[in-house]
XYZ file of C-alpha atoms in Angstrom:
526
model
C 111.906 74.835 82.262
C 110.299 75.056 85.447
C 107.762 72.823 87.103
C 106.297 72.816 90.914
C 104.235 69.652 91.968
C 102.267 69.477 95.128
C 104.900 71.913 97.318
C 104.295 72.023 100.745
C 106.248 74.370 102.957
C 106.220 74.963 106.320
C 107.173 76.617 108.843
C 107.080 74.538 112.224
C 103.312 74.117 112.381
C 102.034 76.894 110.321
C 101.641 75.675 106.578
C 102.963 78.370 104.213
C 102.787 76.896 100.756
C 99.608 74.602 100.306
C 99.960 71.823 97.554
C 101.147 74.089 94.827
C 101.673 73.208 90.994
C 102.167 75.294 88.278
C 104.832 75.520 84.906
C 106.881 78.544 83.781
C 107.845 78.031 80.446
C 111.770 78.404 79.076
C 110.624 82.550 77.686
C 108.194 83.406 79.938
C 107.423 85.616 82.432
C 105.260 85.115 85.540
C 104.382 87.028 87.680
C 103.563 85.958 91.619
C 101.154 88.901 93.265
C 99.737 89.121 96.873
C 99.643 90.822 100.164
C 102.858 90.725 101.941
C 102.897 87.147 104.227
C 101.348 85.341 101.442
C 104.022 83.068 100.863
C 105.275 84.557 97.925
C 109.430 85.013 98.923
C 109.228 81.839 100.476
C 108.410 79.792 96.860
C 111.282 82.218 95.371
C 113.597 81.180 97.871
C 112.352 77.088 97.860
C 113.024 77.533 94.416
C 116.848 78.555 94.947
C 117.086 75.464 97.151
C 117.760 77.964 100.250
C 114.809 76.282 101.992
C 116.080 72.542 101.876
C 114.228 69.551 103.037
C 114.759 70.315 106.494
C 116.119 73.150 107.437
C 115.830 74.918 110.623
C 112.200 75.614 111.452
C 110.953 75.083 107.510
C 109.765 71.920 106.066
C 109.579 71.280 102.119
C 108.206 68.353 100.535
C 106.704 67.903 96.833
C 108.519 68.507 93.686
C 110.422 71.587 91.956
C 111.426 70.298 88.691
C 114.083 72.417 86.967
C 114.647 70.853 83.709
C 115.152 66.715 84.998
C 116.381 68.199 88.775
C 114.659 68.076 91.642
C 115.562 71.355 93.787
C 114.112 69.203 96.726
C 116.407 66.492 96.440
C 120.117 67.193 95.646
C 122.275 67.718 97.382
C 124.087 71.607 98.717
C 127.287 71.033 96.628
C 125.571 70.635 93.588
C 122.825 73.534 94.466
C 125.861 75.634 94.177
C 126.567 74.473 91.324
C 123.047 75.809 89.931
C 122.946 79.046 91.474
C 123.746 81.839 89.749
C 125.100 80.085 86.297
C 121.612 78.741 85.786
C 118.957 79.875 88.638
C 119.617 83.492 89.895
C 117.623 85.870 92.369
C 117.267 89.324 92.503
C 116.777 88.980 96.520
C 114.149 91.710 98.304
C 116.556 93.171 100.859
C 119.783 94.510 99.379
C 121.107 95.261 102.522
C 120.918 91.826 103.440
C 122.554 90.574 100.330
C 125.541 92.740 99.378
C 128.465 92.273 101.296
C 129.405 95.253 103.026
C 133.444 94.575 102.819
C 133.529 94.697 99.462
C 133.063 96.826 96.345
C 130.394 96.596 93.698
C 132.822 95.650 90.883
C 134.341 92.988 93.994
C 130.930 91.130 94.188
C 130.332 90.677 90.717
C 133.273 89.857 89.894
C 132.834 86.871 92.682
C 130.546 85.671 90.269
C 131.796 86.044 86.846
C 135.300 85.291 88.076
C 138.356 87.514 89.032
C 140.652 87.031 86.485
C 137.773 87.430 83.898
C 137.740 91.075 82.160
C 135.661 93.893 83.909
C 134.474 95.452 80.729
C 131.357 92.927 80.690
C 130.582 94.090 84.542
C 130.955 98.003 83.285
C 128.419 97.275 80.564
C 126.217 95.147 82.435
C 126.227 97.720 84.702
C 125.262 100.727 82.435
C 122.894 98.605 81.125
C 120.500 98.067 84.168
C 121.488 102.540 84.406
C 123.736 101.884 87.326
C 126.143 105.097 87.509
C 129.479 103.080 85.981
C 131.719 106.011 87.952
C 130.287 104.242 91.393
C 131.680 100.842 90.522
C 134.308 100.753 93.271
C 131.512 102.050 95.874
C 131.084 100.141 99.230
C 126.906 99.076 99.293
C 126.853 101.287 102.240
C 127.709 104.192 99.978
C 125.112 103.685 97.415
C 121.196 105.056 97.209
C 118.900 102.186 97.973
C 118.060 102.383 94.347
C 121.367 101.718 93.106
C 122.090 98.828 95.289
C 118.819 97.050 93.879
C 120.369 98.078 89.977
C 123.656 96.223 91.284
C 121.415 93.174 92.513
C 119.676 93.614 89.252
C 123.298 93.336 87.301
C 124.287 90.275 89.432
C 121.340 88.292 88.696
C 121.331 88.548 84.359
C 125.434 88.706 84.414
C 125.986 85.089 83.940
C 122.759 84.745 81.624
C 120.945 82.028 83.827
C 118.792 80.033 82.221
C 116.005 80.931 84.988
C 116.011 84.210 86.940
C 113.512 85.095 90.114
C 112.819 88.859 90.855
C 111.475 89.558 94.072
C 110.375 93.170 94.326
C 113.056 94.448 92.052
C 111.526 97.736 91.647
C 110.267 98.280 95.189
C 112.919 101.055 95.915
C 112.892 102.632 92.809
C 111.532 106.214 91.852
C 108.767 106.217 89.021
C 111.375 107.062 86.379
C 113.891 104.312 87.744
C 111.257 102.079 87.654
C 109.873 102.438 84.371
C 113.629 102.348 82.909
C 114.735 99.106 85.016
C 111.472 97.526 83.836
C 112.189 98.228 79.989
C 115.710 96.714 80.923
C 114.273 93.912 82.338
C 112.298 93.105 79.498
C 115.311 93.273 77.118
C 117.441 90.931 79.125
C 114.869 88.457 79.581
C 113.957 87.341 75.955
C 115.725 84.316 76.379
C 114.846 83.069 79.543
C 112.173 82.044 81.931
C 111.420 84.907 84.982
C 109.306 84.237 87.588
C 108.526 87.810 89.226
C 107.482 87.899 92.887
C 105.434 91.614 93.836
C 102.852 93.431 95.017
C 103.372 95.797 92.691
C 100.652 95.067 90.371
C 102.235 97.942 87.924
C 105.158 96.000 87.788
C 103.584 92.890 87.823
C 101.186 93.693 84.601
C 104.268 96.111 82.884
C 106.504 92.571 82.987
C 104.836 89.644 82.782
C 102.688 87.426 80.059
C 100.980 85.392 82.973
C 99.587 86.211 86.360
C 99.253 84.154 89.399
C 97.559 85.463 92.654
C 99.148 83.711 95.764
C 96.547 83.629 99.146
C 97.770 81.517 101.962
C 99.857 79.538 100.196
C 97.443 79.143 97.678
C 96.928 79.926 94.170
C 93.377 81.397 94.233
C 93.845 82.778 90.507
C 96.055 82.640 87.802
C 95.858 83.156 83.880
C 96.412 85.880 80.985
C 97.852 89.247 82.599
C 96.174 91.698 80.724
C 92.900 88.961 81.222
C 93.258 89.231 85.505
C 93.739 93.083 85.565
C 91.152 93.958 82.909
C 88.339 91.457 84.383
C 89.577 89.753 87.706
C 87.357 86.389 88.750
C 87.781 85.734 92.006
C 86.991 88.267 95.296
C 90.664 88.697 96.255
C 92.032 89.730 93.465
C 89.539 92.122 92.225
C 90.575 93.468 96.513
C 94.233 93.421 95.322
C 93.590 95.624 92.272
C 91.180 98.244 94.105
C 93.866 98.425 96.662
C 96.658 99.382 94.105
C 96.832 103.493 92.788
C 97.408 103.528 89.378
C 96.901 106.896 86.559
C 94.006 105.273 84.937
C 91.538 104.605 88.184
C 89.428 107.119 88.994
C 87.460 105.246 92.354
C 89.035 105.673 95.727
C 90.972 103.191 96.845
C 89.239 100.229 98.233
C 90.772 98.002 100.295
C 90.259 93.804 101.428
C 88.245 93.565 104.640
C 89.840 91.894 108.035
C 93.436 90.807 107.379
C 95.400 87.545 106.357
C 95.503 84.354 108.044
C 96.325 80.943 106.945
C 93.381 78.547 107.198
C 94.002 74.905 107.306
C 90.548 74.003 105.952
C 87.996 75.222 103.213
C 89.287 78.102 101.165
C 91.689 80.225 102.191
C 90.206 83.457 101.413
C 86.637 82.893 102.613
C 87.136 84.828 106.365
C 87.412 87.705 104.582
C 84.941 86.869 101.394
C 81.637 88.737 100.966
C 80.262 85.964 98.936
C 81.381 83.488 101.208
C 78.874 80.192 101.816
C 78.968 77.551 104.002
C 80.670 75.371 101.332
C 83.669 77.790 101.642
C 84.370 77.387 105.238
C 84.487 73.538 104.743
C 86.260 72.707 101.627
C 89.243 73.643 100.052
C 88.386 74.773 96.119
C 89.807 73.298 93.232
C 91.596 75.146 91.044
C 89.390 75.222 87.630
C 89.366 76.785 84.199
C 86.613 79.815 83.678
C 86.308 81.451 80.579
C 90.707 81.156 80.101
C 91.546 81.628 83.877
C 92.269 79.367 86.466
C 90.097 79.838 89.406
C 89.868 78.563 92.515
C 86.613 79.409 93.934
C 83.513 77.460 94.911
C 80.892 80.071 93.489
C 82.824 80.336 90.055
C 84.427 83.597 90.847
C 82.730 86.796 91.894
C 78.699 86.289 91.201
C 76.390 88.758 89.701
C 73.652 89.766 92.276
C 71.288 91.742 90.345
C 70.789 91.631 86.328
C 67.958 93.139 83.656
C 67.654 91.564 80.395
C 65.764 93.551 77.779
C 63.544 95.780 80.151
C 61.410 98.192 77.991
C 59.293 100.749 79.194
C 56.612 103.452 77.508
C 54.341 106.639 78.557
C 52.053 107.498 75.731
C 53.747 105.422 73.497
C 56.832 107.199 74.369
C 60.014 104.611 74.545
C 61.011 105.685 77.836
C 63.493 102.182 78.361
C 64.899 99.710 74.958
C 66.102 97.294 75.326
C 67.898 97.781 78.602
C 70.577 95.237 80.305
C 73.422 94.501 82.235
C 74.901 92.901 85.715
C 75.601 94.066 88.923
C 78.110 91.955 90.451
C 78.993 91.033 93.956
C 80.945 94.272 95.169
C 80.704 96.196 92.383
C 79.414 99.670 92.295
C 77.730 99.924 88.509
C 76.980 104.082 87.955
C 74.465 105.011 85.703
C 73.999 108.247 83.995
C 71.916 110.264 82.288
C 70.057 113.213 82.022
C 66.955 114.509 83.555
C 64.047 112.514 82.261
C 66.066 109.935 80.354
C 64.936 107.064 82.400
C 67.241 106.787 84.991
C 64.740 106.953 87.814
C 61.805 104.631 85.943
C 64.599 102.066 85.719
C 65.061 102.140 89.495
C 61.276 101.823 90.029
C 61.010 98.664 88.000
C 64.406 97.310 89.218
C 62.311 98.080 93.012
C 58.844 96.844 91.932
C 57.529 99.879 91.925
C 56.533 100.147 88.542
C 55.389 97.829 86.045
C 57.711 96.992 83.146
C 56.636 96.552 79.655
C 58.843 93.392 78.612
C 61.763 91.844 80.074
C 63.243 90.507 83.547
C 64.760 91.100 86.342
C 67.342 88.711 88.147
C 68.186 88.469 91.212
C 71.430 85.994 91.915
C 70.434 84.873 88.981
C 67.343 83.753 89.779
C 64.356 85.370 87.623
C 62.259 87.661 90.552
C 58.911 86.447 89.295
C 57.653 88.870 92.706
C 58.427 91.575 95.020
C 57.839 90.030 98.280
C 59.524 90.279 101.737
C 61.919 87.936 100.347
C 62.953 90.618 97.511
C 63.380 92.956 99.843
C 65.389 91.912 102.623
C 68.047 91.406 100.137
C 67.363 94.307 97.655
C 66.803 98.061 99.350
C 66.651 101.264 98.131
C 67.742 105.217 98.614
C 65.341 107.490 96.822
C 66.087 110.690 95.884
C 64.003 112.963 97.766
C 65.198 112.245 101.325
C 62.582 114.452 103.198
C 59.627 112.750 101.648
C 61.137 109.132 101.691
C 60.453 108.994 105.163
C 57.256 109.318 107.182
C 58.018 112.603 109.538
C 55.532 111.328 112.076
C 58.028 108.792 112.829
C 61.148 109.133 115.147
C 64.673 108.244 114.270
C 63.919 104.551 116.345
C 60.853 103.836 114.564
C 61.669 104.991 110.681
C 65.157 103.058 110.932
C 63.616 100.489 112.510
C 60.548 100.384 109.793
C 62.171 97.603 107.781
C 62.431 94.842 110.367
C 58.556 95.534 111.115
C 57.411 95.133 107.899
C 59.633 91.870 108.017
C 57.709 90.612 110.761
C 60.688 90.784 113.028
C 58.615 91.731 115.891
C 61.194 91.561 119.273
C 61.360 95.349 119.997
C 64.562 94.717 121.823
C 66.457 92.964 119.289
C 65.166 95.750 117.363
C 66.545 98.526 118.575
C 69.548 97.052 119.061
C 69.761 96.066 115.514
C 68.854 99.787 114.644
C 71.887 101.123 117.157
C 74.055 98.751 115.605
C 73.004 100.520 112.184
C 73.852 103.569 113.622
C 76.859 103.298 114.724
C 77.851 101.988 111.032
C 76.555 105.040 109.546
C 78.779 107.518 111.600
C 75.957 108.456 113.838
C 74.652 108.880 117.482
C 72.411 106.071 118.836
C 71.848 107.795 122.567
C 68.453 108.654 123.292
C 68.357 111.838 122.613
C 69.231 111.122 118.895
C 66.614 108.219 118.595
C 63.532 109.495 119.780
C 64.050 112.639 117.984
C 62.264 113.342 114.664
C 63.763 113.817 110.778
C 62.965 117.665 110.876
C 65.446 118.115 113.530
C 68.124 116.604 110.990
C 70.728 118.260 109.140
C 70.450 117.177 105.068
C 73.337 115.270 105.689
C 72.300 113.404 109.023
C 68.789 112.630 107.312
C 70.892 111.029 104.288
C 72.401 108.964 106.419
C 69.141 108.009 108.489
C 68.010 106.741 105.207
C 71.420 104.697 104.540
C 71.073 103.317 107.595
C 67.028 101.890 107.361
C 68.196 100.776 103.836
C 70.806 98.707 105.522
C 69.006 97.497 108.386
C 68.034 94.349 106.611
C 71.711 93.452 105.547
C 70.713 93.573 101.613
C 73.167 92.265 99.080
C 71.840 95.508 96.579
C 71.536 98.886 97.330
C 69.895 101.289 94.614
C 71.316 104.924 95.279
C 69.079 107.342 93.234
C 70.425 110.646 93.339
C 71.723 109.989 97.257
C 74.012 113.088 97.262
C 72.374 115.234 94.968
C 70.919 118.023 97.821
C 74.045 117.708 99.830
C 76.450 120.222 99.860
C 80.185 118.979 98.883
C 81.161 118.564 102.020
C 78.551 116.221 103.620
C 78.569 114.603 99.735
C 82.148 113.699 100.122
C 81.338 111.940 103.638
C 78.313 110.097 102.059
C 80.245 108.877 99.456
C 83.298 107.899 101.461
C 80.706 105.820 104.004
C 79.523 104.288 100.670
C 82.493 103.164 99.981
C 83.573 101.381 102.989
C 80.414 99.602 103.301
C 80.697 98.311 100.359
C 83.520 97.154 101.032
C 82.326 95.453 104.909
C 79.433 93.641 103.120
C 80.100 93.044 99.739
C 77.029 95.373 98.525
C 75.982 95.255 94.972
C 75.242 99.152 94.260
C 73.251 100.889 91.451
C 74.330 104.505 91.819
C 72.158 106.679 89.998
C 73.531 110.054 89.366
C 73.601 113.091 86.395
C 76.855 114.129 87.923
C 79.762 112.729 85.848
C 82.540 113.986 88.794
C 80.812 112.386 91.204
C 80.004 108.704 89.203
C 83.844 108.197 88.747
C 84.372 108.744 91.982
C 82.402 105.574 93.226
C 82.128 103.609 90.318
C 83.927 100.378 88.843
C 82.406 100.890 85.498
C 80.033 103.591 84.620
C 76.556 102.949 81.897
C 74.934 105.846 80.206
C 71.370 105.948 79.792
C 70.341 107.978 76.244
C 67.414 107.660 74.622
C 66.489 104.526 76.757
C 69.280 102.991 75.288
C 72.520 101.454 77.701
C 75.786 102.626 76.475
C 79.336 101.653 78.448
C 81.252 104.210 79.989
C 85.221 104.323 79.916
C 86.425 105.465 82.988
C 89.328 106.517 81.845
C-alpha cells in the first residue's frame, strides 16, 4: 500500500527526516510516536504531497510509493486527484483546517459532492458521535472536540484507501476518546492508517505496529503490545515513563536535556545514559533484536548488574536458592521481602561483603571474578543503618569525600570540589559551615542524604538502596525518594532498592521481585 525509501526532508539547512524507509501494509495500522519536533507531522504531511519537491523553505527527496506512485514526483493536478478519494488526513489543528465561512454539512459536502444526498454525511456523522442537530454549525461554534469528530468524518467519508491521523484524539475528554478510538477501529478494517501521536494510549489502543520517530529517525519500531510491554532502546523506554497511564504505579520519569537534531552518530546519544564514544560518531543501523527493529549501537538498553544462581546457607539453613535476575541500565529493580528472608545477605554478596555459596555475579556482563577499586567505582552502596554507615569522627568534607581517597584520587582540591558538586545534587548546603560539621549535627534526613551523596561521589552505574528510607519519617521519605528518582534519571543509575514496604517499592520501581524462602518470585505492579 504504502512504501517510504530513503526520505529526506528538510527544512533550509536543518535535516528533519533522515533516510527513512518503512511499509504500511493495505489493513494495517501504524502508529508514529515521539516528542513533539520529532518530525512526525512533517512525514504525514510529505505523505499528502503538501511538502513537494521544493517548496518554500522544505526540501524532499527519496521515494513515497503509494501503490506504483511516487508522491515525490507527480505532479499538483494529479495530487488532487489522490487526496481525499484515496489518501486522507485527519490534520492536528482544526482551526487551521475548517473553513470558517462555511457550515459543517457545507465542507463535507465539498468533498462528497453537492448534489450527492446528505443522509451519508448525517450518518457518517453520528457515527464518529458528532451531535447530528449541529450539522449546520459554523467551526467557530463548535467545542474543540467536535470540530476534531467533523475532521474525523471528513477523512473516512469517501473511504480512502489510506488515511493519516495526526493527533486525532488530542482534544478529546477520556470518554470522547475512548469512543472515537472504538470508531476508529471500526472504520478502518479495510484500510491502511498510519497514526501520528504522542499519545502512547492512543497509540497502543489503535495500532498493530509501533514506530518511535527521534530526529528524523526511526530509533525503534516493531509489535505494539512488544514496544510498550518491553521497550529496547533508551528513548523509548523515556517516552513510556513520561506518559500517565491507570496501570503505572512509579512517578513519572522524564528524558534528560531536550531534543536536537544531530547530523552525525545517533541521534539520541546527547541525551543517552548508555551513550559510548561509538554513539557520538556513527549513525546506527537499524537491526532486528529479538522481533524489534532497533537502532542502537549497544543492542538496546544493557543490563548493568546480573546474579545467576547465587545460593547462600547459615547452619545449613538455605538462606538464598537459586537466586537471579538483571538490573538494566535505568531501571530501578525493587526487591521485597520480609525480615530475615535474605534480602540484606543478597546485598552483601551482590557488594562483596559476604561470601556466596555458588553462583555469579555480573557486572555489564562481565563475570566480577573480584571486588577491587575497579568494582567499586562503578558499583556503590546505601546501607541501612545510616548512623553507623559512617565513621562519626569524620566531618561532612572528609566522609563524602572518603570514596575518592580510597580511589587514590589524592588532589584535595579537585576533591572537595567534586564533593560540593555532590552536594549540590543531593539538595544540600556545601558552605563551610555545613562541611566541616560532623553527622551528629544532622537531621535523619540530611544524614540520608550525606550517604547518597558519598555513594555517588564516584559516578557508579549501580546503586544498592537497602532499606534507605526506612527511619525517615514520610515526609523526608517522600524527598529521598523523589531525589532518587531524578538521579536516576541524570545518570542512568542501575538501582537495587531493597525495601519490606510494598507502598513504598511501587512507588520507585519498574518491576518489583519478591524474596520468599530464598526463592525470586516476579512482582506485578499492577
Amino acid at each position: 500500500m504504502l512504501e517510504i525509501r530513503n526520505l529526506n526532508i528538510s527544512y533550509g539547512s536543518k535535516k528533519i527526516i533522515k533516510d527513512l524507509s518503512f511499509e504500511l501494509g493495505s489493513r494495517e495500522i501504524i502508529a508514529v510516536v515521539g516528542e513533539s519536533g520529532t518530525g512526525k507531522t512533517t512525514l504525514a504531511l510529505s505523505i499528502m504531497g503538501l511538502l513537494s519537491q521544493q517548496s518554500g523553505d522544505a526540501s524532499v527527496s527519496g521515494e513515497i510509493l503509494f501503490g506504483e506512485t511516487d508522491i515525490c514526483r507527480i505532479r499538483e493536478p494529479d495530487l488532487r486527484l489522490l487526496r481525499w478519494k484515496r489518501i486522507s488526513m485527519v490534520f492536528q489543528n482544526a482551526d487551521n483546517i475548517l473553513n470558517p465561512t462555511m457550515t459543517i454539512y457545507q465542507q463535507i459536502s465539498e468533498l462528497t459532492g453537492k448534489n450527492r444526498d446528505g443522509s451519508s454525511i448525517r450518518e457518517m456523522l453520528a457515527t464518529v458521535s458528532f451531535p447530528v442537530s449541529r450539522i449546520n454549525a459554523y467551526p467557530h461554534q463548535l467545542s474543540i472536540g467536535e470540530r476534531q469528530k467533523a475532521l474525523v468524518a471528513m477523512a473516512y467519508i469517501l473511504k480512502p484507501d489510506l488515511v493519516i491521523l495526526d493527533e486525532p484524539t488530542s482534544s478529546l475528554d477520556p470518554d470522547a476518546r475512548v469512543k472515537i478510538i472504538s470508531t476508529i477501529k471500526k472504520l478502518s478494517r479495510d484500510r491502511a492508517v498510519l497514526l501520528v501521536t504522542h499519545d502512547l494510549g492512543t497509540a497502543r489502543s489503535l495500532s498493530e505496529k509501533t514506530m518511535v520517530l527521534y530526529g528524523g529517525d526511526i530509533v525503534e519500531m516493531g509489535p505494539t503490545e512488544k514496544i510498550f510491554s518491553g521497550p529496547r532502546h533508551p528513548y523509548t523506554r523515556g517516552l513510556i515513563r513520561s506518559y500517565p497511564g491507570m496501570d503505572r504505579t512509579k512517578d513519572l520519569q522524564g528524558i534528560r536535556g531536550k531534543a536536537e537534531f544531530i547530523e552525525t552518530g545517533c541521534p539520541f546519544h546527547p541525551r543517552c545514559t548508555q551513550s559510548i564514544d561509538i554513539c557520538r560518531l556513527l549513525k546506527p543501523v537499524l537491526k532486528e533484536y529479538g522481533g524489534l527493529k532497533l537502532a542502537c549501537h549497544r543492542g538496546g538498553i544493557i543490563p548493568m548488574l546480573e546474579m545467576r544462581d547465587i545460593r547462600k546457607s547459615y547452619n545449613k539453613n538455605n538462606v538464598l536458592e537459586s537466586v537471579s535476575f538483571k538490573i538494566y541500565e535505568g531501571e530501578t529493580v525493587g526487591l521485597l521481602g520480609k525480615s530475615g528472608s535474605g534480602k540484606t545477605t543478597l546485598a552483601r554478596i551482590i557488594m562483596g561483603l559476604l561470601e556466596k555459596d555458588a553462583g555469579e555475579v555480573y557486572l555489564e556482563e562481565e563475570p566480577v571474578k573480584k571486588w577491587d577499586a575497579g568494582f567499586y567505582s562503578r558499583v556503590q552502596m546505601i546501607f541501612q543503618d545510616v548512623r553507623s554507615s559512617v565513621s562519626h569522627r569524620l566531618n561532612i568534607l572528609d566522609a563524602v569525600m572518603e570514596p575518592l581517597v580510597i580511589q587514590k584520587k589524592v588532589n584535595r582540591t579537585d576533591n572537595i570540589t567534586a564533593v560540593k558538586k555532590v552536594l549540590t545534587e543531593v539538595e544540600l548546603p556545601s558552605d563551610e559551615n555545613f562541611l566541616y560539621g560532623y553527622p551528629h549535627h544532622l537531621s535523619g534526613g540530611e544524614l540520608q542524604r550525606v550517604i547518597i551523596a558519598r555513594a555517588l561521589i564516584l559516578s557508579p552505574r549501580v546503586l544498592i538502596a537497602d532499606e534507605p528510607t526506612s527511619f525517615l519519617d514520610p515526609s523526608i521519605q517522600a524527598k529521598v525518594l523523589k531525589l532518587l528518582n531524578r538521579l536516576q534519571e541524570d545518570r542512568g543509575l542501575g538501582i537495587l532498592f531493597i525495601t519490606h514496604d510494598p507502598g513504598v517499592a511501587r512507588k520507585v520501581s519498574d518491576r518489583i521481585l519478591r524474596l520468599d524462602e530464598g526463592i525470586i518470585k516476579n512482582e506485578r505492579l499492577n
